[in-house]
C-alpha cells in the first residue's frame, strides 16, 4: 500500500469541521479559556482566547486526538464498535479511561499548567464541556469529545499564561514570535 501524505492544512480543516459538526465552536471553547484565565489577566479579551484556541487547533497531536476521538464517538452512535467496547463507549463507562488518556496526551505539550487545568476542567465540566458530558441518552455519544474539548481549552489557557509571562518580562516581539512558532512543532 502506498503511503499517502495528508497536507497539514487539510487536517486542520478536518479537525475544525469535526468540532463544528459535533456542535462545538471555537468561541464556545474560547469562553472556557476566558473564564479560566481572566482571574490571572485582567486585560484578557475574548479575541485573545479565540486566537489561542485557533493556535492550539493547529498542533498535530491535538488534531489527531480530536479526529480519532470524534470518529470513535460517531462509530459508537452508529453501533459499529465491537462488544464490549460498544457498550463501554456508548455509556461513557466511568472506569473507561481511554478517553481521558487520549485527551491528556494531547495536552502534555503545554506543560504542567495545561495538565492541571485539564484536570480541573475534566472534574468540573465548565461550559460546552458540561453540555457534551450530560447530553441525554439517544442524542449522541460524546465520550471522547468532552475530554478533547477540555484538552483544547486547557492547552489554550496554558498558552495564554505563558504568553502573558513573556509580555511581563518584556521579551522582544521577535522572541515571542519565535517562541510561538517553536510551540507549533508537533
XYZ file of C-alpha atoms in Angstrom:
186
model
C 0.000 0.000 0.000
C 1.336 3.402 -0.993
C 1.826 5.877 1.847
C -0.253 8.992 1.377
C 0.890 12.342 2.708
C -2.053 14.336 4.032
C -1.359 18.057 3.983
C -1.490 19.738 7.382
C -3.994 22.331 6.128
C -6.386 19.504 5.238
C -6.006 18.012 8.712
C -6.545 21.415 10.354
C -9.725 21.992 8.355
C -10.974 18.447 9.034
C -10.410 18.992 12.758
C -12.332 22.276 12.802
C -15.100 20.710 10.718
C -15.327 17.702 13.057
C -15.771 20.034 16.031
C -18.332 22.131 14.159
C -20.271 19.041 13.063
C -20.456 17.943 16.705
C -21.787 21.338 17.825
C -18.542 22.726 19.247
C -17.493 26.196 18.131
C -14.129 27.859 18.578
C -15.966 30.548 20.545
C -17.506 28.041 22.973
C -14.024 26.755 23.791
C -12.673 30.313 23.998
C -15.350 31.163 26.597
C -13.911 28.458 28.852
C -10.392 29.766 28.277
C -11.577 33.279 29.161
C -13.204 32.053 32.360
C -10.067 30.136 33.343
C -7.557 32.925 32.605
C -9.405 36.143 33.478
C -8.541 35.913 37.209
C -4.859 35.997 36.227
C -5.042 38.548 33.416
C -7.414 41.495 33.790
C -6.553 42.708 30.268
C -7.598 39.443 28.630
C -10.011 39.690 25.708
C -12.193 37.100 24.033
C -10.212 37.760 20.863
C -7.048 36.651 22.699
C -8.812 33.462 23.753
C -10.175 32.721 20.271
C -6.691 33.234 18.805
C -5.165 30.910 21.402
C -7.737 28.189 20.659
C -7.048 28.605 16.935
C -3.299 28.198 17.547
C -3.820 25.079 19.673
C -6.006 23.561 16.964
C -3.079 23.859 14.550
C -0.996 21.338 16.537
C -0.891 17.883 15.005
C -1.197 15.997 18.312
C -4.362 17.917 19.136
C -5.746 17.413 15.627
C -5.061 13.692 15.597
C -6.578 13.217 19.050
C -9.737 15.090 18.038
C -10.115 13.211 14.773
C -9.670 9.807 16.445
C -11.941 10.635 19.377
C -14.734 12.099 17.277
C -14.561 9.129 14.922
C -14.906 6.693 17.829
C -17.865 8.653 19.226
C -19.558 8.574 15.808
C -18.911 4.855 15.385
C -20.455 4.260 18.808
C -23.531 6.287 17.778
C -23.914 4.037 14.737
C -23.353 0.946 16.920
C -20.371 -0.019 14.787
C -17.929 -0.921 17.566
C -17.452 -4.489 18.724
C -18.775 -5.528 22.124
C -17.989 -4.904 24.863
C -16.313 -1.718 23.564
C -19.604 -0.545 22.044
C -21.383 -0.595 25.401
C -18.413 0.892 27.250
C -18.059 3.875 24.893
C -21.782 4.385 24.378
C -22.446 4.539 28.125
C -19.262 6.503 28.919
C -18.349 3.814 31.455
C -16.809 5.565 34.499
C -13.833 3.189 34.690
C -13.054 3.583 30.976
C -10.141 5.998 30.981
C -9.029 5.815 27.369
C -10.963 8.985 26.533
C -9.110 10.921 29.253
C -5.826 9.269 28.303
C -6.036 10.463 24.698
C -7.003 13.983 25.812
C -4.303 14.011 28.499
C -1.695 13.007 25.925
C -2.792 15.869 23.695
C -2.431 18.459 26.474
C 1.061 17.360 27.532
C 2.663 19.707 25.016
C 1.506 22.651 27.122
C 3.271 21.747 30.360
C 2.112 21.473 33.941
C -0.302 24.415 33.677
C -2.053 22.646 30.818
C -2.145 19.353 32.715
C -3.553 20.822 35.941
C -6.069 22.934 34.020
C -7.180 19.829 32.110
C -7.723 18.008 35.418
C -9.792 20.912 36.705
C -11.913 21.028 33.557
C -12.354 17.251 33.478
C -13.587 17.332 37.069
C -15.731 20.495 36.945
C -17.140 20.290 33.391
C -17.378 24.003 32.538
C -19.379 25.450 29.618
C -19.679 23.351 26.467
C -17.816 20.533 28.242
C -20.740 20.137 30.674
C -23.220 20.143 27.803
C -21.279 17.440 25.947
C -20.854 15.347 29.079
C -24.534 15.449 30.071
C -26.303 15.029 26.741
C -29.395 12.892 27.144
C -29.382 9.273 26.034
C -30.272 8.906 22.381
C -28.917 12.347 21.405
C -25.377 11.322 20.565
C -22.215 9.922 22.076
C -19.544 12.351 23.301
C -17.416 10.039 25.414
C -14.220 11.304 23.811
C -15.319 14.764 22.703
C -15.961 16.289 26.131
C -12.436 15.382 27.266
C -10.887 16.554 23.994
C -12.604 19.942 24.279
C -11.257 20.171 27.834
C -7.777 19.419 26.467
C -8.047 22.178 23.851
C -9.326 24.696 26.413
C -6.608 23.730 28.921
C -3.923 23.984 26.260
C -5.159 27.382 25.083
C -5.302 28.658 28.680
C -1.763 27.429 29.347
C -0.555 29.015 26.127
C -2.034 32.351 27.207
C -0.451 32.100 30.654
C 2.956 31.603 29.073
C 2.432 34.459 26.584
C 1.387 36.721 29.471
C 4.637 35.928 31.285
C 6.617 36.639 28.112
C 4.968 40.067 27.906
C 5.509 40.783 31.617
C 9.190 40.008 31.129
C 9.188 42.450 28.207
C 10.586 39.919 25.763
C 11.149 41.419 22.322
C 8.313 40.812 19.851
C 10.593 38.705 17.626
C 11.485 36.429 20.536
C 7.814 35.960 21.433
C 7.071 35.205 17.768
C 9.924 32.659 17.718
C 8.560 31.009 20.879
C 5.086 30.924 19.345
C 6.493 29.335 16.181
C 8.540 26.775 18.122
C 5.445 25.837 20.088
C 3.709 24.802 16.879
C 6.138 21.977 16.206
C 4.413 18.685 16.820
